[in-house]
mmCIF file of C-alpha atoms (C1' of nucleotides) in Angstrom:
data_model
loop_
_atom_site.group_PDB
_atom_site.id
_atom_site.type_symbol
_atom_site.label_atom_id
_atom_site.label_comp_id
_atom_site.label_asym_id
_atom_site.label_seq_id
_atom_site.Cartn_x
_atom_site.Cartn_y
_atom_site.Cartn_z
ATOM 1 C CA MET A 1 0.000 0.000 0.000
ATOM 2 C CA PHE A 2 2.804 2.390 0.823
ATOM 3 C CA ARG A 3 5.053 0.975 -1.840
ATOM 4 C CA GLY A 4 7.203 3.749 -3.244
ATOM 5 C CA ASN A 5 6.823 5.953 -0.179
ATOM 6 C CA ASP A 6 8.737 3.751 2.189
ATOM 7 C CA VAL A 7 11.678 5.922 3.174
ATOM 8 C CA THR A 8 12.875 3.295 5.643
ATOM 9 C CA ARG A 9 13.189 0.632 2.960
ATOM 10 C CA GLU A 10 16.409 -1.352 3.086
ATOM 11 C CA ARG A 11 18.741 -0.958 0.145
ATOM 12 C CA LYS A 12 18.313 -3.733 -2.366
ATOM 13 C CA TYR A 13 20.829 -5.212 -4.754
ATOM 14 C CA TRP A 14 20.517 -6.133 -8.402
ATOM 15 C CA LEU A 15 22.416 -7.586 -11.312
ATOM 16 C CA PHE A 16 21.972 -5.807 -14.640
ATOM 17 C CA LYS A 17 23.187 -7.522 -17.791
ATOM 18 C CA SER A 18 24.505 -5.785 -20.842
ATOM 19 C CA GLU A 19 26.299 -6.884 -23.948
ATOM 20 C CA PRO A 20 29.447 -4.748 -23.899
ATOM 21 C CA SER A 21 29.271 -4.311 -27.682
ATOM 22 C CA CYS A 22 25.984 -2.536 -26.994
ATOM 23 C CA PHE A 23 26.691 -0.776 -23.692
ATOM 24 C CA SER A 24 29.657 -1.460 -21.425
ATOM 25 C CA LEU A 25 30.903 -0.331 -18.041
ATOM 26 C CA ASP A 26 33.411 1.822 -19.953
ATOM 27 C CA ASP A 27 30.516 3.514 -21.714
ATOM 28 C CA LEU A 28 28.825 4.215 -18.392
ATOM 29 C CA GLU A 29 31.996 5.688 -16.934
ATOM 30 C CA LYS A 30 32.292 8.079 -19.882
ATOM 31 C CA ARG A 31 28.722 9.320 -19.786
ATOM 32 C CA PRO A 32 28.014 12.859 -18.587
ATOM 33 C CA GLU A 33 27.895 12.623 -14.792
ATOM 34 C CA GLN A 34 28.621 8.923 -15.370
ATOM 35 C CA THR A 35 24.868 8.404 -15.529
ATOM 36 C CA GLU A 36 22.739 6.523 -18.038
ATOM 37 C CA GLN A 37 19.101 5.662 -18.609
ATOM 38 C CA TRP A 38 18.766 1.875 -18.537
ATOM 39 C CA ASP A 39 16.316 1.651 -21.415
ATOM 40 C CA GLY A 40 15.230 -1.025 -23.815
ATOM 41 C CA VAL A 41 14.266 -3.746 -21.335
ATOM 42 C CA ARG A 42 11.509 -5.700 -23.079
ATOM 43 C CA ASN A 43 10.833 -8.598 -20.756
ATOM 44 C CA PHE A 44 7.871 -8.467 -18.388
ATOM 45 C CA GLN A 45 9.551 -9.924 -15.343
ATOM 46 C CA ALA A 46 12.482 -7.526 -15.668
ATOM 47 C CA ARG A 47 10.054 -4.667 -16.372
ATOM 48 C CA THR A 48 8.194 -5.343 -13.145
ATOM 49 C CA PHE A 49 11.410 -5.153 -11.156
ATOM 50 C CA LEU A 50 12.296 -1.850 -12.816
ATOM 51 C CA ARG A 51 8.836 -0.387 -12.325
ATOM 52 C CA ASP A 52 8.181 -1.488 -8.759
ATOM 53 C CA GLU A 53 11.304 -2.497 -6.912
ATOM 54 C CA VAL A 54 14.467 -0.833 -8.183
ATOM 55 C CA LYS A 55 14.917 2.332 -6.094
ATOM 56 C CA PRO A 56 17.444 5.163 -5.771
ATOM 57 C CA GLY A 57 20.399 4.090 -3.668
ATOM 58 C CA ASP A 58 20.150 0.435 -4.661
ATOM 59 C CA GLY A 59 23.338 -1.341 -5.715
ATOM 60 C CA VAL A 60 23.831 -2.782 -9.195
ATOM 61 C CA LEU A 61 26.298 -5.461 -10.291
ATOM 62 C CA PHE A 62 27.270 -4.608 -13.860
ATOM 63 C CA TYR A 63 27.472 -7.861 -15.836
ATOM 64 C CA HIS A 64 28.885 -8.269 -19.334
ATOM 65 C CA SER A 65 27.059 -10.986 -21.271
ATOM 66 C CA ASN A 66 27.427 -12.663 -24.628
ATOM 67 C CA ILE A 67 31.209 -12.568 -24.709
ATOM 68 C CA PRO A 68 33.810 -15.344 -24.400
ATOM 69 C CA ARG A 69 34.198 -14.785 -20.664
ATOM 70 C CA PRO A 70 30.989 -13.334 -19.243
ATOM 71 C CA ALA A 71 31.592 -11.597 -15.919
ATOM 72 C CA VAL A 72 30.596 -9.002 -13.361
ATOM 73 C CA VAL A 73 32.989 -6.135 -14.091
ATOM 74 C CA GLY A 74 31.992 -3.423 -11.650
ATOM 75 C CA ILE A 75 29.165 -1.715 -9.876
ATOM 76 C CA ALA A 76 26.659 1.054 -10.385
ATOM 77 C CA LYS A 77 24.188 2.838 -8.206
ATOM 78 C CA VAL A 78 20.548 3.522 -8.949
ATOM 79 C CA VAL A 79 19.925 7.277 -9.017
ATOM 80 C CA ARG A 80 16.338 7.313 -10.276
ATOM 81 C CA GLY A 81 13.644 4.684 -9.779
ATOM 82 C CA GLY A 82 11.263 3.312 -12.392
ATOM 83 C CA TYR A 83 9.671 5.680 -14.900
ATOM 84 C CA PRO A 84 8.229 5.113 -18.372
ATOM 85 C CA ASP A 85 10.746 4.081 -21.031
ATOM 86 C CA TRP A 86 10.215 6.755 -23.660
ATOM 87 C CA THR A 87 12.107 4.766 -26.313
ATOM 88 C CA ALA A 88 9.001 2.587 -26.574
ATOM 89 C CA PHE A 89 7.015 5.641 -27.736
ATOM 90 C CA ASP A 90 9.474 6.597 -30.463
ATOM 91 C CA PRO A 91 8.823 4.996 -33.868
ATOM 92 C CA GLU A 92 12.411 5.774 -34.814
ATOM 93 C CA SER A 93 13.783 3.795 -31.874
ATOM 94 C CA GLU A 94 14.846 0.200 -32.246
ATOM 95 C CA HIS A 95 12.984 -0.373 -28.966
ATOM 96 C CA PHE A 96 9.716 1.088 -30.270
ATOM 97 C CA ASP A 97 6.622 -0.771 -29.075
ATOM 98 C CA PRO A 98 3.231 0.625 -30.101
ATOM 99 C CA ARG A 99 1.532 -1.203 -27.219
ATOM 100 C CA SER A 100 3.194 1.243 -24.829
ATOM 101 C CA THR A 101 1.822 4.807 -24.719
ATOM 102 C CA PRO A 102 2.490 7.790 -22.439
ATOM 103 C CA ASP A 103 -0.997 7.367 -20.964
ATOM 104 C CA SER A 104 -0.527 3.672 -20.407
ATOM 105 C CA PRO A 105 3.150 2.749 -20.404
ATOM 106 C CA VAL A 106 4.125 -0.879 -20.679
ATOM 107 C CA TRP A 107 7.897 -0.549 -20.372
ATOM 108 C CA TYR A 108 9.948 1.170 -17.684
ATOM 109 C CA MET A 109 13.523 2.217 -17.118
ATOM 110 C CA VAL A 110 15.732 3.517 -14.303
ATOM 111 C CA ASP A 111 18.830 5.708 -14.185
ATOM 112 C CA VAL A 112 22.140 4.341 -12.943
ATOM 113 C CA ARG A 113 25.446 5.981 -12.125
ATOM 114 C CA PHE A 114 28.922 4.489 -12.339
ATOM 115 C CA ALA A 115 30.092 3.454 -8.877
ATOM 116 C CA GLY A 116 33.300 1.506 -9.390
ATOM 117 C CA ARG A 117 35.310 -0.895 -11.465
ATOM 118 C CA PHE A 118 36.559 -4.189 -10.095
ATOM 119 C CA ARG A 119 40.281 -4.762 -9.814
ATOM 120 C CA ARG A 120 39.535 -8.185 -11.267
ATOM 121 C CA GLU A 121 36.436 -9.393 -13.074
ATOM 122 C CA VAL A 122 34.267 -11.984 -11.361
ATOM 123 C CA SER A 123 33.454 -14.445 -14.118
ATOM 124 C CA LEU A 124 30.362 -16.573 -14.520
ATOM 125 C CA GLU A 125 32.616 -19.600 -14.260
ATOM 126 C CA GLU A 126 33.891 -18.431 -10.893
ATOM 127 C CA ILE A 127 30.359 -17.661 -9.694
ATOM 128 C CA LYS A 128 29.171 -21.141 -10.684
ATOM 129 C CA GLY A 129 32.024 -22.714 -8.778
ATOM 130 C CA HIS A 130 31.674 -20.640 -5.609
ATOM 131 C CA PRO A 131 29.603 -22.256 -2.847
ATOM 132 C CA ALA A 132 28.144 -18.929 -1.716
ATOM 133 C CA LEU A 133 27.228 -17.865 -5.262
ATOM 134 C CA SER A 134 26.223 -21.004 -7.147
ATOM 135 C CA GLY A 135 22.565 -20.498 -6.157
ATOM 136 C CA MET A 136 22.365 -17.079 -7.765
ATOM 137 C CA GLU A 137 19.541 -16.316 -10.135
ATOM 138 C CA LEU A 138 22.226 -15.778 -12.774
ATOM 139 C CA VAL A 139 23.147 -19.462 -12.597
ATOM 140 C CA ARG A 140 19.644 -20.860 -12.190
ATOM 141 C CA GLN A 141 17.807 -18.819 -14.824
ATOM 142 C CA SER A 142 20.351 -17.430 -17.158
ATOM 143 C CA ARG A 143 18.113 -15.267 -19.320
ATOM 144 C CA LEU A 144 16.687 -12.645 -16.978
ATOM 145 C CA SER A 145 18.404 -9.321 -17.671
ATOM 146 C CA ILE A 146 17.416 -7.571 -14.407
ATOM 147 C CA GLN A 147 17.620 -9.806 -11.385
ATOM 148 C CA PRO A 148 17.696 -9.484 -7.607
ATOM 149 C CA VAL A 149 20.896 -10.242 -5.712
ATOM 150 C CA SER A 150 21.028 -10.964 -1.985
ATOM 151 C CA LYS A 151 23.095 -8.841 0.388
ATOM 152 C CA SER A 152 25.405 -11.776 1.048
ATOM 153 C CA GLU A 153 25.917 -12.424 -2.682
ATOM 154 C CA TRP A 154 26.650 -8.733 -3.171
ATOM 155 C CA ASP A 155 29.200 -8.758 -0.377
ATOM 156 C CA VAL A 156 30.962 -11.880 -1.667
ATOM 157 C CA ILE A 157 31.171 -10.598 -5.244
ATOM 158 C CA LEU A 158 32.523 -7.211 -4.121
ATOM 159 C CA GLU A 159 35.095 -9.002 -2.011
ATOM 160 C CA LEU A 160 36.144 -11.169 -4.969
ATOM 161 C CA GLY A 161 36.166 -8.255 -7.398
ATOM 162 C CA GLY A 162 38.005 -5.949 -5.091
ATOM 163 C CA VAL A 163 36.275 -2.599 -4.739
ATOM 164 C CA GLU A 164 35.637 -0.434 -1.728
ATOM 165 C CA GLU A 165 32.002 -0.168 -0.708
ATOM 166 C CA PRO A 166 31.269 2.927 -2.759
ATOM 167 C CA ILE A 167 27.637 3.671 -2.046
ATOM 168 C CA GLU A 168 27.351 6.218 0.750
ATOM 169 C "C1'" DG B 1 27.970 -20.442 -35.186
ATOM 170 C "C1'" DC B 2 25.352 -23.811 -32.578
ATOM 171 C "C1'" DC B 3 21.735 -24.792 -29.787
ATOM 172 C "C1'" DA B 4 19.349 -25.209 -25.142
ATOM 173 C "C1'" DA B 5 16.379 -22.737 -22.433
ATOM 174 C "C1'" DC B 6 13.110 -19.704 -22.071
ATOM 175 C "C1'" DG B 7 9.530 -16.074 -23.345
ATOM 176 C "C1'" DT B 8 5.930 -14.655 -26.503
ATOM 177 C "C1'" DT B 9 2.393 -15.177 -29.902
ATOM 178 C "C1'" DG B 10 -1.582 -16.809 -31.869
ATOM 179 C "C1'" DG B 11 -4.741 -20.588 -33.498
ATOM 180 C "C1'" DC B 12 -8.098 -23.293 -31.684
ATOM 181 C "C1'" DG C 1 -6.637 -21.601 -21.396
ATOM 182 C "C1'" DC C 2 -3.789 -24.927 -23.845
ATOM 183 C "C1'" DC C 3 0.067 -25.621 -26.505
ATOM 184 C "C1'" DA C 4 2.743 -25.594 -30.903
ATOM 185 C "C1'" DA C 5 5.465 -22.571 -33.419
ATOM 186 C "C1'" DC C 6 8.447 -19.143 -33.393
ATOM 187 C "C1'" DG C 7 11.885 -15.649 -31.745
ATOM 188 C "C1'" DT C 8 15.516 -14.294 -28.547
ATOM 189 C "C1'" DT C 9 19.105 -14.737 -25.159
ATOM 190 C "C1'" DG C 10 23.361 -15.978 -24.031
ATOM 191 C "C1'" DG C 11 26.765 -19.699 -22.745
ATOM 192 C "C1'" DC C 12 29.807 -22.397 -24.997
#
DNA sequence: GCCAACGTTGGC
DNA sequence: GCCAACGTTGGC
């Protein structure tokens, strides 16, 4: 009932996938204010996370997919929660979807800001072989592009990757 | 480039 | 509402 107004809500953690040939951690770091709209998500389960559950201050594991050695390469921070993905309204956009309108949006996006690069990448292979990580959504259901990560998984991956806790 | 796993679409 | 056909993702 008070969803969205809960100022006491605990920070949540997420894993966002991206093909680096499309958008990489490097690209995020080079953006103005190191911030980017995470648009183009066209999967309903991922959409629902973006619309309802991803909130400012949340932590994001930045994962590079569809490459020879897929891996978490760094972290980002959510700076704006779910709002309508305008690329769905734009006929010129490759993410155009006429089912989504400004009055009744179907697709949502969030804004993320660069928060750190790992000293070493944490590969999918390593995650699969790590007792504390082998139950991750990433391993169990490999296709979801926005997925929740537990606090303990977040902590272990940051420890493996080697980055100071960067989010306030 | 292959293909398994999964999501979506559409006929019935 | 079932399910076959099809499209996409993403590891390998």
